[in-house]
Coordinates of C-alpha atoms and ligand atoms in Angstrom, one line a residue:
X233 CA 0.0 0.0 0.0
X234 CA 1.4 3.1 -0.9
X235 CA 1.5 6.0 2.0
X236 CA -0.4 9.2 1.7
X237 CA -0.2 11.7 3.8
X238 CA -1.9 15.3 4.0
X239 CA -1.0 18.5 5.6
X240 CA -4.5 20.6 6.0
X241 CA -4.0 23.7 7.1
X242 CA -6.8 26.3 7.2
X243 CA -6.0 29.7 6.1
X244 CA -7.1 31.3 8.7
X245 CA -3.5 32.7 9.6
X246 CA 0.2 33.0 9.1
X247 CA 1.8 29.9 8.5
X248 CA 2.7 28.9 12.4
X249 CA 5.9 27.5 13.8
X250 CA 4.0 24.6 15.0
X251 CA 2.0 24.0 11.3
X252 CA 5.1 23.8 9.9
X253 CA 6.5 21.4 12.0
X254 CA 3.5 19.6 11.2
X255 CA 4.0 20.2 7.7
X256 CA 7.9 19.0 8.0
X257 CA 6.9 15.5 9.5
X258 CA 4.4 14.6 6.4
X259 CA 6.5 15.6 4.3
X260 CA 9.2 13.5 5.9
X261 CA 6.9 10.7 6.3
X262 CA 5.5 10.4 2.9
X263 CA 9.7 10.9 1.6
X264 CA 11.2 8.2 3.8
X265 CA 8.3 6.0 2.3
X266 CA 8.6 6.9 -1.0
X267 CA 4.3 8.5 -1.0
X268 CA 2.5 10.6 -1.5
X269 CA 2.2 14.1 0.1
X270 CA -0.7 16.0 -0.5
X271 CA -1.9 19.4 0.6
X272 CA -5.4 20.1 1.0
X273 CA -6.7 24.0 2.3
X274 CA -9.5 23.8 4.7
X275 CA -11.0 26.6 4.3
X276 CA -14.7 26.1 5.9
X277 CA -14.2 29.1 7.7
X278 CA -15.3 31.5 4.9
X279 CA -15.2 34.5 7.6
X280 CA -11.6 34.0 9.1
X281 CA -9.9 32.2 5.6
X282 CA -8.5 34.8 3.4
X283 CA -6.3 34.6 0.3
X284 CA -3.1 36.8 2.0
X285 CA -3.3 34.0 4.5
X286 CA -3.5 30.8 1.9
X287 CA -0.5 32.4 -0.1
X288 CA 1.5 33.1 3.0
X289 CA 0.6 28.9 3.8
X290 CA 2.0 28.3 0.1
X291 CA 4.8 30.7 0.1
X292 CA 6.7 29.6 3.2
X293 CA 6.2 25.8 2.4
X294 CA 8.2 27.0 -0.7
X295 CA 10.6 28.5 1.0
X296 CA 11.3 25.9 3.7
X297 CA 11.2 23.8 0.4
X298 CA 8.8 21.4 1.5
X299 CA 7.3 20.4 -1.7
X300 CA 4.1 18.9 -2.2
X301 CA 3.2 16.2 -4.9
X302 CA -0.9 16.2 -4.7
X303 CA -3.6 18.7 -3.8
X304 CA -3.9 22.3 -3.5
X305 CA -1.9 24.2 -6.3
X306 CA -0.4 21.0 -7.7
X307 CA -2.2 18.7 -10.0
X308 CA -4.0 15.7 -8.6
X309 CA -6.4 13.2 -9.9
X310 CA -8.8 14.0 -6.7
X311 CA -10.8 17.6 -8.4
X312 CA -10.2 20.1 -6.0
X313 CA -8.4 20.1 -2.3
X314 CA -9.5 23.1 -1.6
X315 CA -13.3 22.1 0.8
X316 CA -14.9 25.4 0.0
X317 CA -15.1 23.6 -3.3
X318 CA -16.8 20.5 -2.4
X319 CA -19.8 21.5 -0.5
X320 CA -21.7 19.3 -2.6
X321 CA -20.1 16.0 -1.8
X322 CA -20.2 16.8 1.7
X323 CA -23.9 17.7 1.7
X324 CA -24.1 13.8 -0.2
X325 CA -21.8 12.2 2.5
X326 CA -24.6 13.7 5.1
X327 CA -28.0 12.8 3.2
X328 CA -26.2 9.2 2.6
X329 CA -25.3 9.0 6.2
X330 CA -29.3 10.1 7.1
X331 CA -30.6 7.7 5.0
X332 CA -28.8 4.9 6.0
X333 CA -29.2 5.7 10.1
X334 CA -25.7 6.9 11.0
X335 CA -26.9 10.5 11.3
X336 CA -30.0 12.2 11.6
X337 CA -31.8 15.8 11.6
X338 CA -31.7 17.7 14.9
X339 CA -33.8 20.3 16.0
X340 CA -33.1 21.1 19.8
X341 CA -31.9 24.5 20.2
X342 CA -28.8 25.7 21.6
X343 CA -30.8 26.6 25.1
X344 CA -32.6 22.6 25.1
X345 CA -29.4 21.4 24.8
X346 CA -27.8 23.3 27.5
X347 CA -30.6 22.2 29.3
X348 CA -29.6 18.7 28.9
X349 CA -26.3 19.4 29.9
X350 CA -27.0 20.9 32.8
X351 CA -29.6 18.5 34.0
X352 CA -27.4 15.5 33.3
X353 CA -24.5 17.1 35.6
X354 CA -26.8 17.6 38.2
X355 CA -27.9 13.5 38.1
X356 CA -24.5 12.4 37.5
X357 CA -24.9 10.9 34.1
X358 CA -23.2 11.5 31.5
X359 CA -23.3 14.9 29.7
X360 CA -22.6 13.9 26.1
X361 CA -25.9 14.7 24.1
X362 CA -27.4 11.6 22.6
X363 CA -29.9 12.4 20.5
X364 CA -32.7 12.1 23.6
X365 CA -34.3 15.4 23.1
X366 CA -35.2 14.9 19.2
X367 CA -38.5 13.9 19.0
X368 CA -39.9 11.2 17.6
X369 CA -40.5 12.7 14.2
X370 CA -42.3 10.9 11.5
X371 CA -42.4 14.8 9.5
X372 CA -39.1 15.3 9.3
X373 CA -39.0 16.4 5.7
X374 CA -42.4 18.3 6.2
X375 CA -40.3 20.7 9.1
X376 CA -37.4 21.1 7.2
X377 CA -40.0 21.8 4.1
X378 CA -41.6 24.3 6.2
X379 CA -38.2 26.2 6.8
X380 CA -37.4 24.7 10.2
X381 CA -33.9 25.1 11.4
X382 CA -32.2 22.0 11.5
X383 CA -28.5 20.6 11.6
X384 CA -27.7 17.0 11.1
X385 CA -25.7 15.1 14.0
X386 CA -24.1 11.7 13.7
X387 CA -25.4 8.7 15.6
X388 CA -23.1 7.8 18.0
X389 CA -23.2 3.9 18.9
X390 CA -24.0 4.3 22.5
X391 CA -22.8 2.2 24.8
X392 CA -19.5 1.3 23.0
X393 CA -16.2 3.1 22.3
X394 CA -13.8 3.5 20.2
X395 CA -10.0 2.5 20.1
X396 CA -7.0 3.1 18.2
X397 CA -3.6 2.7 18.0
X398 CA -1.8 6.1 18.0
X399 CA 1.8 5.9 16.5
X400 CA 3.3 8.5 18.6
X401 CA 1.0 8.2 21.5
X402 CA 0.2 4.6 22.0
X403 CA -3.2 2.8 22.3
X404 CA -6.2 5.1 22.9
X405 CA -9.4 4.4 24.5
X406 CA -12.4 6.7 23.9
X407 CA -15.8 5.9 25.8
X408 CA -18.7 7.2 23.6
X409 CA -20.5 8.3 27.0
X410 CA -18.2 11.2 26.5
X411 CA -19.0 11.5 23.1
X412 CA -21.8 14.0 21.6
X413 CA -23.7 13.1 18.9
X414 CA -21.5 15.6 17.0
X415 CA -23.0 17.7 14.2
X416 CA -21.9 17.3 11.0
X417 CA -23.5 19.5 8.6
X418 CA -24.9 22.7 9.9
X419 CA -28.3 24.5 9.4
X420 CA -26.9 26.6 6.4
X421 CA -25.7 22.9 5.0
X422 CA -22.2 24.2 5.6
X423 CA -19.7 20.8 6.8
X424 CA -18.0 21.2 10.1
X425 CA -14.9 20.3 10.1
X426 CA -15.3 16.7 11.5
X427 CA -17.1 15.7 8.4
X428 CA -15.4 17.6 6.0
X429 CA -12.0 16.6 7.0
X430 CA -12.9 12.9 7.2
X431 CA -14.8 13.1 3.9
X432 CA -11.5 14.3 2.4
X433 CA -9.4 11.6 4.0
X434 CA -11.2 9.0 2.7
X435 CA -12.1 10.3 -0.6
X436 CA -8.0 11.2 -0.9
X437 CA -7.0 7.6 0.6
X438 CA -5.2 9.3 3.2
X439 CA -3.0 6.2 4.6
X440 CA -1.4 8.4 7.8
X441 CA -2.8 11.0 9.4
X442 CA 0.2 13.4 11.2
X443 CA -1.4 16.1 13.0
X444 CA -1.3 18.3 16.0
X445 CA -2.5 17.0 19.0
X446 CA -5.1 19.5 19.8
X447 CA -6.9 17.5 17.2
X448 CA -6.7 14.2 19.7
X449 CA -10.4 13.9 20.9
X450 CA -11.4 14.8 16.9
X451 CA -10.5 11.5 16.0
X452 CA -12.4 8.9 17.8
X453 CA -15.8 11.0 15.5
X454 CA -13.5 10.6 12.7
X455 CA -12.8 7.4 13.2
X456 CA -16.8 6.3 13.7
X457 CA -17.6 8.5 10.5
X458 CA -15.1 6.7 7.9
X459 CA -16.5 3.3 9.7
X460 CA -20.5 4.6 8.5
X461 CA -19.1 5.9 5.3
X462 CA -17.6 2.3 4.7
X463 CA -14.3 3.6 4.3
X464 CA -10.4 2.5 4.8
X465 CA -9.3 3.5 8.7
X466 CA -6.1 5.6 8.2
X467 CA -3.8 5.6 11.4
X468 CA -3.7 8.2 13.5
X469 CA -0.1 10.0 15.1
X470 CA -0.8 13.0 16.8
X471 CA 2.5 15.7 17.6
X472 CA 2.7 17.1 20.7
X473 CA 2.0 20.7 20.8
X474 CA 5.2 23.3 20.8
X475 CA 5.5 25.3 24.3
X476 CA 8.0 28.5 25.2
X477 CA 10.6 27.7 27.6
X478 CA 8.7 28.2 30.8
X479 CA 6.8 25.8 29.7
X480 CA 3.6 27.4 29.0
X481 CA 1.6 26.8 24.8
X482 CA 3.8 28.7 22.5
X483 CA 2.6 31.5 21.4
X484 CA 2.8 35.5 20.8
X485 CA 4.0 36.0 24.4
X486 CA 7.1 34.3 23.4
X487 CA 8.0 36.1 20.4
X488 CA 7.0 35.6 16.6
X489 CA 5.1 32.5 15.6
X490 CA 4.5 32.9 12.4
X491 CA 7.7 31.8 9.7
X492 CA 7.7 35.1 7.6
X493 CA 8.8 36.5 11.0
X494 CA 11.7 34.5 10.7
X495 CA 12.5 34.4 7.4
X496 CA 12.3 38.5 7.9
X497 CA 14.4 38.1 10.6
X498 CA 17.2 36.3 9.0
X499 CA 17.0 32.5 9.5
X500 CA 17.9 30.2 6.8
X501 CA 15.3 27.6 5.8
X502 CA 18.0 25.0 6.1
X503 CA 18.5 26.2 10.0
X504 CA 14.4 25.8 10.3
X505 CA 13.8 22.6 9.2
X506 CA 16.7 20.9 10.9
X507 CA 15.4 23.0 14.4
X508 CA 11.6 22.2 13.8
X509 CA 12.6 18.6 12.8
X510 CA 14.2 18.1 16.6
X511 CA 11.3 19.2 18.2
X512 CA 10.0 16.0 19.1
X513 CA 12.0 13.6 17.1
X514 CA 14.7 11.7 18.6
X515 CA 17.3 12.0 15.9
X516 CA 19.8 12.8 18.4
X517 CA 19.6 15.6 21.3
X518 CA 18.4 19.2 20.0
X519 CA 21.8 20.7 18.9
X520 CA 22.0 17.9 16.3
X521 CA 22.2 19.7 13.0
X522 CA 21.2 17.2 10.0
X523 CA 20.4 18.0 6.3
X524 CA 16.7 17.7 4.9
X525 CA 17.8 14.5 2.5
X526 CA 19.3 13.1 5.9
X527 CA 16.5 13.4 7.3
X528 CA 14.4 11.7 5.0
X529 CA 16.5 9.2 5.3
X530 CA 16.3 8.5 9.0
X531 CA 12.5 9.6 9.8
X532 CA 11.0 7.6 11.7
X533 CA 7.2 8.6 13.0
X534 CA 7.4 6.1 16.1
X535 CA 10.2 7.6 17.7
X536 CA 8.1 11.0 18.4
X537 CA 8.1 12.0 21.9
X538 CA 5.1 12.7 23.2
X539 CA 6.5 14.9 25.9
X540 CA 5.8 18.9 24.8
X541 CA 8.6 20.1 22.5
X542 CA 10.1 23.3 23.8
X543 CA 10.8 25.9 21.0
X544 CA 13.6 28.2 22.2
X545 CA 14.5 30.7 20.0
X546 CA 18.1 31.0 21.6
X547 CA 18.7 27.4 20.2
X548 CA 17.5 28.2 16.9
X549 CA 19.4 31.1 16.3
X550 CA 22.3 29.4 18.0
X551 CA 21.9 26.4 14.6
X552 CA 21.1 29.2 12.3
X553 CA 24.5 30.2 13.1
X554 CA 26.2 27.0 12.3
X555 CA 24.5 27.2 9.0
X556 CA 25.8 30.2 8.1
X557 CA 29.2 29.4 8.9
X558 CA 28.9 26.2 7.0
X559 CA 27.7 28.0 3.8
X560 CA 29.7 28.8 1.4
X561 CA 31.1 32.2 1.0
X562 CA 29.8 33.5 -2.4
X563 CA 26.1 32.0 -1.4
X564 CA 26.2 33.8 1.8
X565 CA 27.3 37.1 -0.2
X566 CA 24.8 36.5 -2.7
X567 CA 21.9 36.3 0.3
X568 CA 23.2 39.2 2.0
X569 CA 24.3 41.5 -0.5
X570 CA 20.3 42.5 -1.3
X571 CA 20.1 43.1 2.6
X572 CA 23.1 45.3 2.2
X573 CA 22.1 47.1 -0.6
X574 CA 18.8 47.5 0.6
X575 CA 19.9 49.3 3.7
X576 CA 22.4 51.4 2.2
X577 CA 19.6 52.8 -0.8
X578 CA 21.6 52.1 -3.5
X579 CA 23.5 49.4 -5.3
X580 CA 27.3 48.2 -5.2
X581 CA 29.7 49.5 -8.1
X582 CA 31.5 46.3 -9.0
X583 CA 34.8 47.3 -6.9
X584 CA 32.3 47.5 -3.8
X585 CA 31.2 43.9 -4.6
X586 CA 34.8 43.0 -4.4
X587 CA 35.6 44.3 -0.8
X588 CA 32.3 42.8 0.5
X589 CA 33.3 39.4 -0.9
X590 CA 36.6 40.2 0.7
X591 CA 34.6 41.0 4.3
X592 CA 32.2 37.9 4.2
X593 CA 34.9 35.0 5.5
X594 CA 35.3 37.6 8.4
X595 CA 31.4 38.5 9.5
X596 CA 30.1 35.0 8.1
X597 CA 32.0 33.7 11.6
X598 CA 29.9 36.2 13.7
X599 CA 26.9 36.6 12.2
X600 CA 23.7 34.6 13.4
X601 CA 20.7 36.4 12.0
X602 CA 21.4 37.8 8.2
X603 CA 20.8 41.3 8.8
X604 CA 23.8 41.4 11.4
X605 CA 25.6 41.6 8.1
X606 CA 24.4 45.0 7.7
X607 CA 25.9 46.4 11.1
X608 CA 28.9 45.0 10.2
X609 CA 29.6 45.4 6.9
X610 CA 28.2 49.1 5.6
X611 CA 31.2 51.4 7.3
X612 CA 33.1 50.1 4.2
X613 CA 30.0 51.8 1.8
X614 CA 28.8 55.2 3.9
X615 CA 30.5 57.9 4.6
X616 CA 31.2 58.1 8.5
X617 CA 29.9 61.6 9.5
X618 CA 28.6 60.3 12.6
X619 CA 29.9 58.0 15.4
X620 CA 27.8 56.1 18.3
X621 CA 27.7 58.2 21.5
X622 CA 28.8 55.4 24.2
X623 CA 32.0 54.0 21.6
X624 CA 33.2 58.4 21.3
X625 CA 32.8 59.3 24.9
X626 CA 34.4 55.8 26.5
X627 CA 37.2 55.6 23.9
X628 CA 37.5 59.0 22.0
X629 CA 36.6 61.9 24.2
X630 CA 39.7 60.6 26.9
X631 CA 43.1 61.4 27.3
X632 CA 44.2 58.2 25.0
X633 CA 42.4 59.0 21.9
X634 CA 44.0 61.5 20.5
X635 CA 47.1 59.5 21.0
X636 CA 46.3 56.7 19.5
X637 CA 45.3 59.0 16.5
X638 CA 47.8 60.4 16.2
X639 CA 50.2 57.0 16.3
X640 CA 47.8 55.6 13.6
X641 CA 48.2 58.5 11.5
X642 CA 52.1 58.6 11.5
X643 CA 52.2 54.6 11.6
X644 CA 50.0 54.1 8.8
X645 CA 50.5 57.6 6.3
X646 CA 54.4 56.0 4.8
X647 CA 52.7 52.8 4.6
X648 CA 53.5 50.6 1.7
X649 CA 52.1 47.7 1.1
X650 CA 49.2 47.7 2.4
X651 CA 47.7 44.4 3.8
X652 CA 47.0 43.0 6.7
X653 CA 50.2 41.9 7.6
X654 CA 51.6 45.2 7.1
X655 CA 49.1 47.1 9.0
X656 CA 49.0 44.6 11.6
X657 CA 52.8 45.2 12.4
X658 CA 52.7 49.0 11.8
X659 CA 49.4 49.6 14.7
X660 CA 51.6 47.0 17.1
X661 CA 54.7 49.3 16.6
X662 CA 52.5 52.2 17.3
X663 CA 51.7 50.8 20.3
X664 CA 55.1 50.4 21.8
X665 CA 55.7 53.8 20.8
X666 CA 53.0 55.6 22.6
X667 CA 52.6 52.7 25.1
X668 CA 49.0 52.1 25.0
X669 CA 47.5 48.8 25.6
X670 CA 45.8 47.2 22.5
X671 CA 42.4 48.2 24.0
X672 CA 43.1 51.7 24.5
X673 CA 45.4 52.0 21.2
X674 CA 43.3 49.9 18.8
X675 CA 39.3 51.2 19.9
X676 CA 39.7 54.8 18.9
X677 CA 41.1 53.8 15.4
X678 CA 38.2 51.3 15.1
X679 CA 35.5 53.8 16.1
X680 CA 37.6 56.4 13.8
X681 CA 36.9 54.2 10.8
X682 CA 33.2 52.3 11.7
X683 CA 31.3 54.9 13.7
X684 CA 31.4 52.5 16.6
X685 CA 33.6 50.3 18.9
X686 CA 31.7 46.8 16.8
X687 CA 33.2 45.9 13.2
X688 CA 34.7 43.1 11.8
X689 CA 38.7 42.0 12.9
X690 CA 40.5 45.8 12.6
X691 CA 43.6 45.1 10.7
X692 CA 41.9 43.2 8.1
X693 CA 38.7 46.1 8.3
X694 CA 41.6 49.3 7.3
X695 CA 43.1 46.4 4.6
X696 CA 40.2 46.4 2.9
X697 CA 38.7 49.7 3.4
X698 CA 41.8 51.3 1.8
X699 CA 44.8 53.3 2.6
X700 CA 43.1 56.9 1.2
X701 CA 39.6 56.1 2.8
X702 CA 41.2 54.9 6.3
X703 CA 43.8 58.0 6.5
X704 CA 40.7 60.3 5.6
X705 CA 39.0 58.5 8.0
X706 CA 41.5 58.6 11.1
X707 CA 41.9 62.5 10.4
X708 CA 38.4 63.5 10.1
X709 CA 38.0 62.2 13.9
X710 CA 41.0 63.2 14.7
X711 CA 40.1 67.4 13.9
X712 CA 36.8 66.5 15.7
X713 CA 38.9 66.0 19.0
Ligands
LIG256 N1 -7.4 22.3 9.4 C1 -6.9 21.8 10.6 C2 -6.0 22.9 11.3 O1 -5.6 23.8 10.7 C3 -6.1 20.5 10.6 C4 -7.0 19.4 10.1 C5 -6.4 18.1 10.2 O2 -5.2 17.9 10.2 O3 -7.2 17.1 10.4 O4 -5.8 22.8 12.5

């Protein structure tokens, strides 16, 4: 049997942290078993979906580069995947289910209903509704005829239960006693999401179905609804939910959920993937940093924890890191020099290009987010007219600053060559000549040619910023002292 497997997300918001985790194990899943992964958009909510939402779903899929091979925006032998475009087949899945007595009309209200609820609290049965209050109706079709609100529930077998294996989770019991008859196609003929995602899972001969585990006590009606539509039982793995370090639900208390924050923010796909793959799989502990095809290889669905996976963002930023510094230098000048561009307003002249490639081996090593590029890269582009407060008054505006000008100045004007090696030795004589320590002779030339006490390794900084810019540089602070 071939596996299929279906990410469903409804486009009701940003693509979450946690979705795409769930996203990342299908995809995994239906790779390591050479199936099928399809997406489907379940997008019953007409009020909440929105397109900005379904293309920001697609988008960062893309750009983690977890690619689909069925459903939504791909070709697929199955009509549409989208479930605001197959109204119809649910409304027939609900009319078959009437007519053969695994579902029927309902007409207590909201307030009966709570009424039942309430009472059967107070006698210490069980609260899940079972159909008791319907009445005995014979004119069914004469009510509804007559423009009587009505939903239609699903029978549940009462007593009995219901009991599957969960891959990540183990063997679960459900007791229909805490079961309601659960509706399944609303008064408007609108699905609820019970029928429609079932529907779709059996019509799509979904093999696996990988989900989050807030959908737990959804599958036990799911599972009694593909058994009345004579379907195939898929199994059932259900991922723990994603929680901040203090061990609360993740969510906007602990910083950006959403993935175009962090692909804003500067993390690399690559870094993503490998971080929201440990959350929850035992591939090793959580600093493990393996490649997506690696991955794929080694997936395997029952070695999910069940525990809650912790998202810290000081891990991920700590293995976006290690990507960068294992990328290679031009691709990591490519992805950055936009960035660069972008924050300077203009464009490189080709001889720029040059002395950035020439910086990247140096800020690749420090940089953990992207946009820390910027920061340390652009004193080599702008003119430095203006210098950080706290680096001028703790290393300029003292009695050693002008010194160390000064030594820079005369050390570096009769310079020639001029590399590294030759301005490393030149700043280290200066030093013994005015007898400044490194820190109090080297910050004032640093802040002299950056605008702050933060830039890449000095010697090699003035090296490739030039003898004529540096000199102009070192003088332009020095008249300002
Ligand atoms: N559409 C549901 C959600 O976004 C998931 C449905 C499912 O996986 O069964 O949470």
């Amino acid at each position: 049997m071939t596996v299929r497997v279906r990410f469903a997300p409804s486009p009701t918001g940003y693509l979450h942290v946690g979705a795409a985790r769930t996203a990342l194990y299908n995809y995994l899943f239906a790779r390591h078993n050479s199936g099928t992964f399809i997406l489907r958009s379940d997008d019953t909510d007409a009020e909440r979906s929105s397109e900005e939402f379904q293309e920001d779903i697609l988008e960062h899929l893309r750009w983690l580069g977890i690619t689909w091979d069925e459903g939504f925006a791909a070709d697929g032998p199955h009509g549409s995947y989208r479930q605001s475009e197959r109204y119809d087949r649910y409304s027939e899945v609900a009319h078959d289910l009437v007519r053969n007595g695994h579902a029927y009309y309902s007409f207590a209200t909201p307030e009966q209903l709570e009424g039942f609820k309430k009472a059967a609290r107070e006698a210490g049965t069980s609260p899940a509704y079972d159909g008791s209050l319907e009445p005995d109706y014979s004119d069914v079709s004469r009510r509804i005829a007559d423009g009587e609100s009505a939903v239609v529930r699903f029978k549940v077998p009462r007593p009995g239960e219901t009991t599957f294996t969960d891959i990540v989770r183990g063997d679960m019991r459900f007791d229909h006693a805490q079961v309601d008859d659960f509706v399944i196609l609303r008064s408007n003929g609108t699905p609820t999401y019970h029928l429609a995602s079932t529907v779709d899972d059996v019509d799509y001969e979904i093999t696996n179905v990988i989900r989050g585990e807030d959908l737990l006590s959804s599958t036990p009606k799911h599972i009694l609804l593909t058994e009345a539509m004579g379907g195939e039982q898929a199994t059932y793995a259900h991922l723990s939910l994603l929680f901040g370090p203090d061990g609360k639900k993740l969510s906007k208390r602990h910083g950006d959920t959403a993935l175009a924050s962090y692909r804003e923010a500067g993390y690399l796909p690559e870094a993503m993937n490998n971080y929201l793959a440990l959350l929850g799989w035992n591939v090793g502990d959580d600093e493990t940093v393996v490649a997506l095809d690696e991955m794929v290889k080694r997936f395997d669905l029952s070695t999910v924890s069940k525990n809650p996976a912790v998202f810290d963002h000081k891990k991920l930023e700590w293995m976006n890191g290690v990507y960068i510094r294992n990328m290679d230098d031009r691709a990591f000048a490519e992805l950055t020099l936009p960035l660069l561009e972008a924050a300077l307003g203009r464009p490189l002249s080709s001889d720029e290009r040059d002395r950035f490639a020439r910086l990247i081996p140096l800020v690749k090593e420090r940089t953990k987010l992207l946009p820390e590029v910027v920061d340390q890269a652009s004193f080599l582009f702008r003119n430095i007219d203006t210098y950080d407060e706290k680096s001028w008054d703790k290393v300029m505006a003292v009695d050693e600053g002008p010194i160390a000008l000064d030594g820079a100045i005369a050390a570096l004007t009769d310079l020639d060559p001029w590399t590294t090696e030759s301005i490393d030795a030149a700043l280290r004589t200066m030093l013994e000549t005015t007898g400044l320590s490194a820190r109090k002779g080297f910050q004032p030339v640093r802040v002299a040619i950056s605008g702050s006490t933060v830039s890449p390794p000095l010697f090699e900084s003035l090296d490739i910023l030039g003898k004529p810019t540096t000199l102009t540089r070192l003088n332009t602070a020095r008249a300002l002292l």
